[in-house]
Amino acid sequence: MQSSTDGNLLRGTLDFLLLASLEHGPLYGLRIIQDVQQRTGGHFNFKEGTLYPALHRLEKRNLIQGETRPSDTGGPPRKYYHLTPTGQTELTRQREEQRAHARALRPYLELA
Amino acid sequence: MQSSTDGNLLRGTLDFLLLASLEHGPLYGLRIIQDVQQRTGGHFNFKEGTLYPALHRLEKRNLIQGETRPSDTGGPPRKYYHLTPTGQTELTRQREEQRAHARALRPYLELA
DNA sequence: CCGTACTACTTTGCATGACTACATAGTGAG
DNA sequence: CTCACTATGTAGTCATGCAAAGTAGTACGG
């Protein structure tokens, strides 16, 4: 499991997080996990069994594309993923969807 | 399907919406759907096949409790659900969880 | 070389839960 | 009796997050 989130809350957000992580340049798998952890103050920390299937899913949908490169710090080669044009479009769409979701939820979060 | 939301986004939010709907007094199933629709400006509108199993799930966890009452407008009897003390506690917990989720997501929603 | 450690990616199997579609039933009108 | 409307219920399907285990590549100590 992850530290802070119920798995159900990650659903429908994971793909968005991955796409958004690649928005400013290619990253490889394990690096994405660290990236998301940092940017969310440790809130999201999923494991490889969550990450890699998701990446493959996105690649199959042609939203991202992977490219294997040798590691520069020693270690096995890394698979760097970058957004495709379709992926960028989808990211924009999902960002708006996330915003709408947050907006719709707001009345339920205020007050007790 | 629903109009605005991807089903995955509803996951982990549905139970919270239901609990929150009952916070200010008992409601019956179909009425909850209308209630949520209204309070979210039509964003969430799930169907009976989504609602009832969720209600049963919550009742099995003793977070809500149902009570059948005759309809006051004609029609079949209605099952009014109300929060149990445990349910109220759980609602508070989930509300904080939702807030944390929204907070963690914020950096990804800003800017392009 | 060999064993160990670390990094990186992959896969299997499972459990959860939203959705579609359909089923059941109470009530009142005509 | 039949039709329409309301209300609750459920079976089957599908997507997907997760734990756990496996496979490699690289470097280093001996």
mmCIF file of C-alpha atoms (C1' of nucleotides) in Angstrom:
data_model
loop_
_atom_site.group_PDB
_atom_site.id
_atom_site.type_symbol
_atom_site.label_atom_id
_atom_site.label_comp_id
_atom_site.label_asym_id
_atom_site.label_seq_id
_atom_site.Cartn_x
_atom_site.Cartn_y
_atom_site.Cartn_z
ATOM 1 C CA MET A 1 0.000 0.000 0.000
ATOM 2 C CA GLN A 2 0.888 3.620 0.029
ATOM 3 C CA SER A 3 1.469 5.697 3.056
ATOM 4 C CA SER A 4 -1.236 8.284 2.892
ATOM 5 C CA THR A 5 -3.794 7.456 0.269
ATOM 6 C CA ASP A 6 -6.532 4.941 0.020
ATOM 7 C CA GLY A 7 -6.078 3.110 -3.240
ATOM 8 C CA ASN A 8 -9.461 4.164 -4.476
ATOM 9 C CA LEU A 9 -8.464 7.780 -4.361
ATOM 10 C CA LEU A 10 -5.522 7.075 -6.598
ATOM 11 C CA ARG A 11 -7.787 5.639 -9.209
ATOM 12 C CA GLY A 12 -8.358 8.038 -12.048
ATOM 13 C CA THR A 13 -5.584 10.176 -10.656
ATOM 14 C CA LEU A 14 -2.630 7.933 -11.306
ATOM 15 C CA ASP A 15 -2.682 8.314 -15.060
ATOM 16 C CA PHE A 16 -2.993 12.037 -14.635
ATOM 17 C CA LEU A 17 -0.026 12.154 -12.274
ATOM 18 C CA LEU A 18 2.096 10.178 -14.703
ATOM 19 C CA LEU A 19 1.221 12.309 -17.696
ATOM 20 C CA ALA A 20 1.808 15.470 -15.697
ATOM 21 C CA SER A 21 5.177 14.179 -14.524
ATOM 22 C CA LEU A 22 6.344 13.897 -18.096
ATOM 23 C CA GLU A 23 5.091 17.299 -19.091
ATOM 24 C CA HIS A 24 8.432 18.996 -18.542
ATOM 25 C CA GLY A 25 10.678 16.378 -20.075
ATOM 26 C CA PRO A 26 11.237 12.626 -20.226
ATOM 27 C CA LEU A 27 11.673 10.593 -17.061
ATOM 28 C CA TYR A 28 12.154 6.909 -16.324
ATOM 29 C CA GLY A 29 9.984 4.811 -14.086
ATOM 30 C CA LEU A 30 11.534 4.857 -10.664
ATOM 31 C CA ARG A 31 12.380 8.511 -11.119
ATOM 32 C CA ILE A 32 8.703 9.304 -11.681
ATOM 33 C CA ILE A 33 7.821 7.757 -8.346
ATOM 34 C CA GLN A 34 10.354 9.952 -6.587
ATOM 35 C CA ASP A 35 9.158 12.968 -8.530
ATOM 36 C CA VAL A 36 5.525 12.490 -7.538
ATOM 37 C CA GLN A 37 6.485 11.797 -3.944
ATOM 38 C CA GLN A 38 8.399 15.027 -3.743
ATOM 39 C CA ARG A 39 5.826 17.205 -5.447
ATOM 40 C CA THR A 40 3.047 15.948 -3.197
ATOM 41 C CA GLY A 41 4.969 16.142 0.037
ATOM 42 C CA GLY A 42 5.006 12.369 0.367
ATOM 43 C CA HIS A 43 1.272 11.998 -0.074
ATOM 44 C CA PHE A 44 1.485 9.727 -3.078
ATOM 45 C CA ASN A 45 3.975 6.931 -2.993
ATOM 46 C CA PHE A 46 2.993 3.977 -5.065
ATOM 47 C CA LYS A 47 5.125 0.964 -5.820
ATOM 48 C CA GLU A 48 6.489 -0.544 -9.001
ATOM 49 C CA GLY A 49 3.583 -2.932 -9.329
ATOM 50 C CA THR A 50 1.368 0.083 -9.648
ATOM 51 C CA LEU A 51 3.629 2.200 -11.789
ATOM 52 C CA TYR A 52 4.811 -0.041 -14.564
ATOM 53 C CA PRO A 53 1.483 -1.507 -15.602
ATOM 54 C CA ALA A 54 0.163 2.049 -15.718
ATOM 55 C CA LEU A 55 3.033 3.184 -17.915
ATOM 56 C CA HIS A 56 2.478 0.287 -20.287
ATOM 57 C CA ARG A 57 -1.192 1.148 -20.403
ATOM 58 C CA LEU A 58 -0.443 4.716 -21.360
ATOM 59 C CA GLU A 59 2.067 3.625 -23.958
ATOM 60 C CA LYS A 60 -0.450 1.266 -25.492
ATOM 61 C CA ARG A 61 -2.846 4.183 -25.782
ATOM 62 C CA ASN A 62 -0.092 6.161 -27.511
ATOM 63 C CA LEU A 63 -0.126 8.863 -24.860
ATOM 64 C CA ILE A 64 3.498 8.314 -23.961
ATOM 65 C CA GLN A 65 6.434 6.668 -25.673
ATOM 66 C CA GLY A 66 9.370 4.898 -24.129
ATOM 67 C CA GLU A 67 13.010 4.883 -25.131
ATOM 68 C CA THR A 68 15.711 2.799 -23.493
ATOM 69 C CA ARG A 69 18.934 4.544 -22.583
ATOM 70 C CA PRO A 70 21.967 3.367 -20.629
ATOM 71 C CA SER A 71 22.174 4.573 -17.066
ATOM 72 C CA ASP A 72 24.624 7.388 -16.415
ATOM 73 C CA THR A 73 25.240 6.372 -12.818
ATOM 74 C CA GLY A 74 25.902 2.674 -13.329
ATOM 75 C CA GLY A 75 23.102 0.185 -13.119
ATOM 76 C CA PRO A 76 20.729 -1.341 -15.623
ATOM 77 C CA PRO A 77 19.448 0.705 -18.579
ATOM 78 C CA ARG A 78 16.494 2.969 -18.014
ATOM 79 C CA LYS A 79 13.364 3.429 -20.035
ATOM 80 C CA TYR A 80 12.683 7.110 -20.488
ATOM 81 C CA TYR A 81 9.135 8.033 -21.342
ATOM 82 C CA HIS A 82 8.016 11.209 -23.033
ATOM 83 C CA LEU A 83 4.614 12.636 -23.850
ATOM 84 C CA THR A 84 3.301 12.240 -27.371
ATOM 85 C CA PRO A 85 1.231 15.048 -28.898
ATOM 86 C CA THR A 86 -1.861 12.970 -28.183
ATOM 87 C CA GLY A 87 -0.622 12.591 -24.642
ATOM 88 C CA GLN A 88 -0.264 16.325 -24.221
ATOM 89 C CA THR A 89 -3.825 16.811 -25.389
ATOM 90 C CA GLU A 90 -5.055 14.118 -23.056
ATOM 91 C CA LEU A 91 -3.137 15.662 -20.178
ATOM 92 C CA THR A 92 -4.856 18.976 -20.754
ATOM 93 C CA ARG A 93 -8.204 17.256 -20.838
ATOM 94 C CA GLN A 94 -7.532 15.330 -17.655
ATOM 95 C CA ARG A 95 -6.285 18.422 -15.897
ATOM 96 C CA GLU A 96 -9.587 20.105 -16.582
ATOM 97 C CA GLU A 97 -11.404 17.009 -15.406
ATOM 98 C CA GLN A 98 -9.445 17.017 -12.175
ATOM 99 C CA ARG A 99 -10.210 20.668 -11.658
ATOM 100 C CA ALA A 100 -13.910 20.068 -12.236
ATOM 101 C CA HIS A 101 -13.857 17.187 -9.802
ATOM 102 C CA ALA A 102 -12.206 19.286 -7.117
ATOM 103 C CA ARG A 103 -14.643 22.096 -7.749
ATOM 104 C CA ALA A 104 -17.666 19.799 -7.488
ATOM 105 C CA LEU A 105 -16.359 18.364 -4.267
ATOM 106 C CA ARG A 106 -15.722 21.661 -2.579
ATOM 107 C CA PRO A 107 -19.159 22.066 -0.941
ATOM 108 C CA TYR A 108 -18.617 18.768 0.815
ATOM 109 C CA LEU A 109 -15.219 19.698 2.164
ATOM 110 C CA GLU A 110 -16.146 22.962 3.770
ATOM 111 C CA LEU A 111 -17.477 23.172 7.307
ATOM 112 C CA ALA A 112 -18.398 20.175 9.421
ATOM 113 C CA MET B 1 -22.437 6.160 -17.123
ATOM 114 C CA GLN B 2 -22.534 9.554 -15.575
ATOM 115 C CA SER B 3 -22.447 12.780 -17.460
ATOM 116 C CA SER B 4 -19.332 14.494 -16.237
ATOM 117 C CA THR B 5 -17.146 12.152 -14.276
ATOM 118 C CA ASP B 6 -14.943 9.300 -15.234
ATOM 119 C CA GLY B 7 -15.961 6.371 -13.085
ATOM 120 C CA ASN B 8 -12.469 6.041 -11.724
ATOM 121 C CA LEU B 9 -12.673 9.470 -10.208
ATOM 122 C CA LEU B 10 -15.849 8.541 -8.407
ATOM 123 C CA ARG B 11 -14.084 5.688 -6.737
ATOM 124 C CA GLY B 12 -12.989 6.651 -3.302
ATOM 125 C CA THR B 13 -15.339 9.602 -3.471
ATOM 126 C CA LEU B 14 -18.696 7.867 -3.685
ATOM 127 C CA ASP B 15 -18.714 6.574 -0.130
ATOM 128 C CA PHE B 16 -17.710 9.987 1.092
ATOM 129 C CA LEU B 17 -20.506 11.649 -0.867
ATOM 130 C CA LEU B 18 -23.050 9.261 0.557
ATOM 131 C CA LEU B 19 -21.926 9.696 4.127
ATOM 132 C CA ALA B 20 -21.834 13.454 3.713
ATOM 133 C CA SER B 21 -25.331 13.441 2.235
ATOM 134 C CA LEU B 22 -26.679 11.875 5.383
ATOM 135 C CA GLU B 23 -24.861 14.221 7.679
ATOM 136 C CA HIS B 24 -27.806 16.581 8.064
ATOM 137 C CA GLY B 25 -30.551 14.021 8.405
ATOM 138 C CA PRO B 26 -31.804 10.725 6.949
ATOM 139 C CA LEU B 27 -32.467 10.357 3.228
ATOM 140 C CA TYR B 28 -33.576 7.510 1.012
ATOM 141 C CA GLY B 29 -31.731 6.218 -2.034
ATOM 142 C CA LEU B 30 -33.119 8.050 -5.013
ATOM 143 C CA ARG B 31 -33.286 11.209 -2.993
ATOM 144 C CA ILE B 32 -29.567 10.996 -2.290
ATOM 145 C CA ILE B 33 -28.840 10.902 -5.990
ATOM 146 C CA GLN B 34 -30.828 14.065 -6.537
ATOM 147 C CA ASP B 35 -29.190 15.686 -3.545
ATOM 148 C CA VAL B 36 -25.679 15.016 -4.779
ATOM 149 C CA GLN B 37 -26.581 16.124 -8.283
ATOM 150 C CA GLN B 38 -27.830 19.419 -7.014
ATOM 151 C CA ARG B 39 -25.001 20.136 -4.639
ATOM 152 C CA THR B 40 -22.400 19.474 -7.312
ATOM 153 C CA GLY B 41 -24.106 21.376 -10.072
ATOM 154 C CA GLY B 42 -24.831 18.203 -11.977
ATOM 155 C CA HIS B 43 -21.268 17.005 -11.919
ATOM 156 C CA PHE B 44 -22.005 13.745 -10.162
ATOM 157 C CA ASN B 45 -24.942 11.768 -11.342
ATOM 158 C CA PHE B 46 -24.620 8.091 -10.768
ATOM 159 C CA LYS B 47 -27.293 5.499 -11.329
ATOM 160 C CA GLU B 48 -29.099 3.089 -9.038
ATOM 161 C CA GLY B 49 -26.736 0.265 -9.923
ATOM 162 C CA THR B 50 -23.982 2.346 -8.423
ATOM 163 C CA LEU B 51 -25.889 3.709 -5.461
ATOM 164 C CA TYR B 52 -27.573 0.725 -3.867
ATOM 165 C CA PRO B 53 -24.586 -1.595 -3.675
ATOM 166 C CA ALA B 54 -22.673 1.280 -2.114
ATOM 167 C CA LEU B 55 -25.381 1.851 0.476
ATOM 168 C CA HIS B 56 -25.439 -1.822 1.334
ATOM 169 C CA ARG B 57 -21.694 -1.775 1.668
ATOM 170 C CA LEU B 58 -21.831 1.128 4.103
ATOM 171 C CA GLU B 59 -24.597 -0.498 6.079
ATOM 172 C CA LYS B 60 -22.613 -3.717 6.350
ATOM 173 C CA ARG B 61 -19.754 -1.689 7.773
ATOM 174 C CA ASN B 62 -22.172 -0.174 10.289
ATOM 175 C CA LEU B 63 -21.523 3.337 9.056
ATOM 176 C CA ILE B 64 -25.159 3.909 8.148
ATOM 177 C CA GLN B 65 -28.400 2.243 9.101
ATOM 178 C CA GLY B 66 -31.554 1.864 7.046
ATOM 179 C CA GLU B 67 -35.158 2.076 8.102
ATOM 180 C CA THR B 68 -38.113 1.434 5.822
ATOM 181 C CA ARG B 69 -40.931 3.957 5.898
ATOM 182 C CA PRO B 70 -44.045 4.313 3.745
ATOM 183 C CA SER B 71 -43.864 6.944 1.063
ATOM 184 C CA ASP B 72 -45.720 10.164 1.806
ATOM 185 C CA THR B 73 -46.405 10.933 -1.850
ATOM 186 C CA GLY B 74 -47.733 7.565 -2.928
ATOM 187 C CA GLY B 75 -45.479 4.905 -4.364
ATOM 188 C CA PRO B 76 -43.484 2.067 -2.850
ATOM 189 C CA PRO B 77 -41.966 2.378 0.619
ATOM 190 C CA ARG B 78 -38.625 4.099 0.983
ATOM 191 C CA LYS B 79 -35.550 3.077 2.873
ATOM 192 C CA TYR B 80 -34.252 6.004 4.868
ATOM 193 C CA TYR B 81 -30.623 5.796 5.895
ATOM 194 C CA HIS B 82 -29.029 7.693 8.731
ATOM 195 C CA LEU B 83 -25.447 7.973 9.959
ATOM 196 C CA THR B 84 -24.398 5.881 12.912
ATOM 197 C CA PRO B 85 -21.909 7.326 15.423
ATOM 198 C CA THR B 86 -19.217 5.231 13.756
ATOM 199 C CA GLY B 87 -20.361 6.646 10.453
ATOM 200 C CA GLN B 88 -20.010 10.186 11.693
ATOM 201 C CA THR B 89 -16.473 9.458 12.814
ATOM 202 C CA GLU B 90 -15.661 7.844 9.497
ATOM 203 C CA LEU B 91 -17.120 10.793 7.633
ATOM 204 C CA THR B 92 -14.841 13.159 9.501
ATOM 205 C CA ARG B 93 -11.886 10.959 8.698
ATOM 206 C CA GLN B 94 -12.769 10.764 5.027
ATOM 207 C CA ARG B 95 -13.306 14.477 4.822
ATOM 208 C CA GLU B 96 -9.785 15.047 6.038
ATOM 209 C CA GLU B 97 -8.556 12.451 3.585
ATOM 210 C CA GLN B 98 -10.320 14.208 0.736
ATOM 211 C CA ARG B 99 -8.843 17.515 1.793
ATOM 212 C CA ALA B 100 -5.364 16.013 1.909
ATOM 213 C CA HIS B 101 -5.860 14.514 -1.519
ATOM 214 C CA ALA B 102 -6.954 17.818 -2.981
ATOM 215 C CA ARG B 103 -4.038 19.572 -1.328
ATOM 216 C CA ALA B 104 -1.527 17.054 -2.680
ATOM 217 C CA LEU B 105 -2.937 17.409 -6.157
ATOM 218 C CA ARG B 106 -2.872 21.170 -6.247
ATOM 219 C CA PRO B 107 0.641 21.581 -7.707
ATOM 220 C CA TYR B 108 -0.456 19.504 -10.681
ATOM 221 C CA LEU B 109 -3.535 21.542 -11.353
ATOM 222 C CA GLU B 110 -1.930 24.940 -11.457
ATOM 223 C CA LEU B 111 -0.439 26.413 -14.610
ATOM 224 C CA ALA B 112 -0.107 24.547 -17.876
ATOM 225 C "C1'" DC C 1 35.813 -14.920 -11.074
ATOM 226 C "C1'" DC C 2 32.341 -15.111 -7.389
ATOM 227 C "C1'" DG C 3 29.048 -13.285 -4.211
ATOM 228 C "C1'" DT C 4 26.655 -9.406 -2.691
ATOM 229 C "C1'" DA C 5 24.200 -5.187 -3.195
ATOM 230 C "C1'" DC C 6 21.828 -1.903 -5.618
ATOM 231 C "C1'" DT C 7 19.082 -0.308 -9.358
ATOM 232 C "C1'" DA C 8 15.511 -0.925 -12.794
ATOM 233 C "C1'" DC C 9 12.010 -3.143 -15.086
ATOM 234 C "C1'" DT C 10 8.444 -6.953 -15.520
ATOM 235 C "C1'" DT C 11 4.715 -10.025 -14.452
ATOM 236 C "C1'" DT C 12 1.144 -12.887 -11.974
ATOM 237 C "C1'" DG C 13 -2.745 -13.167 -9.258
ATOM 238 C "C1'" DC C 14 -6.042 -11.063 -6.500
ATOM 239 C "C1'" DA C 15 -9.596 -7.896 -4.582
ATOM 240 C "C1'" DT C 16 -12.320 -4.006 -5.077
ATOM 241 C "C1'" DG C 17 -15.962 -1.488 -6.944
ATOM 242 C "C1'" DA C 18 -18.444 1.305 -10.672
ATOM 243 C "C1'" DC C 19 -21.350 0.376 -14.638
ATOM 244 C "C1'" DT C 20 -24.920 -1.706 -17.702
ATOM 245 C "C1'" DA C 21 -28.936 -3.944 -17.857
ATOM 246 C "C1'" DC C 22 -32.435 -6.131 -16.060
ATOM 247 C "C1'" DA C 23 -35.628 -7.650 -12.405
ATOM 248 C "C1'" DT C 24 -39.041 -7.002 -8.688
ATOM 249 C "C1'" DA C 25 -42.594 -4.610 -6.424
ATOM 250 C "C1'" DG C 26 -45.700 -0.991 -4.406
ATOM 251 C "C1'" DT C 27 -49.055 2.666 -5.602
ATOM 252 C "C1'" DG C 28 -52.595 5.189 -8.060
ATOM 253 C "C1'" DA C 29 -55.193 6.463 -12.386
ATOM 254 C "C1'" DG C 30 -58.158 5.205 -16.058
ATOM 255 C "C1'" DC D 1 -56.409 -4.995 -15.423
ATOM 256 C "C1'" DT D 2 -53.119 -2.372 -17.315
ATOM 257 C "C1'" DC D 3 -50.146 1.282 -17.518
ATOM 258 C "C1'" DA D 4 -46.967 4.592 -15.578
ATOM 259 C "C1'" DC D 5 -44.172 6.042 -12.070
ATOM 260 C "C1'" DT D 6 -41.401 5.353 -8.141
ATOM 261 C "C1'" DA D 7 -38.158 2.687 -5.506
ATOM 262 C "C1'" DT D 8 -35.110 -0.902 -4.357
ATOM 263 C "C1'" DG D 9 -32.300 -4.881 -5.701
ATOM 264 C "C1'" DT D 10 -28.856 -7.789 -8.185
ATOM 265 C "C1'" DA D 11 -25.974 -10.473 -11.759
ATOM 266 C "C1'" DG D 12 -22.244 -10.039 -14.758
ATOM 267 C "C1'" DT D 13 -18.534 -7.492 -16.691
ATOM 268 C "C1'" DC D 14 -14.477 -4.828 -16.771
ATOM 269 C "C1'" DA D 15 -10.796 -1.835 -15.212
ATOM 270 C "C1'" DT D 16 -7.165 -1.231 -12.240
ATOM 271 C "C1'" DG D 17 -4.355 -0.624 -7.836
ATOM 272 C "C1'" DC D 18 -1.480 -3.674 -5.073
ATOM 273 C "C1'" DA D 19 1.530 -7.227 -3.025
ATOM 274 C "C1'" DA D 20 4.936 -10.297 -4.099
ATOM 275 C "C1'" DA D 21 8.107 -12.390 -6.654
ATOM 276 C "C1'" DG D 22 11.100 -12.707 -10.560
ATOM 277 C "C1'" DT D 23 14.762 -11.179 -14.073
ATOM 278 C "C1'" DA D 24 18.752 -8.461 -15.308
ATOM 279 C "C1'" DG D 25 22.420 -5.097 -15.588
ATOM 280 C "C1'" DT D 26 26.342 -2.863 -13.134
ATOM 281 C "C1'" DA D 27 29.888 -2.277 -9.660
ATOM 282 C "C1'" DC D 28 32.729 -3.723 -5.919
ATOM 283 C "C1'" DG D 29 35.118 -6.536 -2.412
ATOM 284 C "C1'" DG D 30 37.559 -10.552 -1.773
#
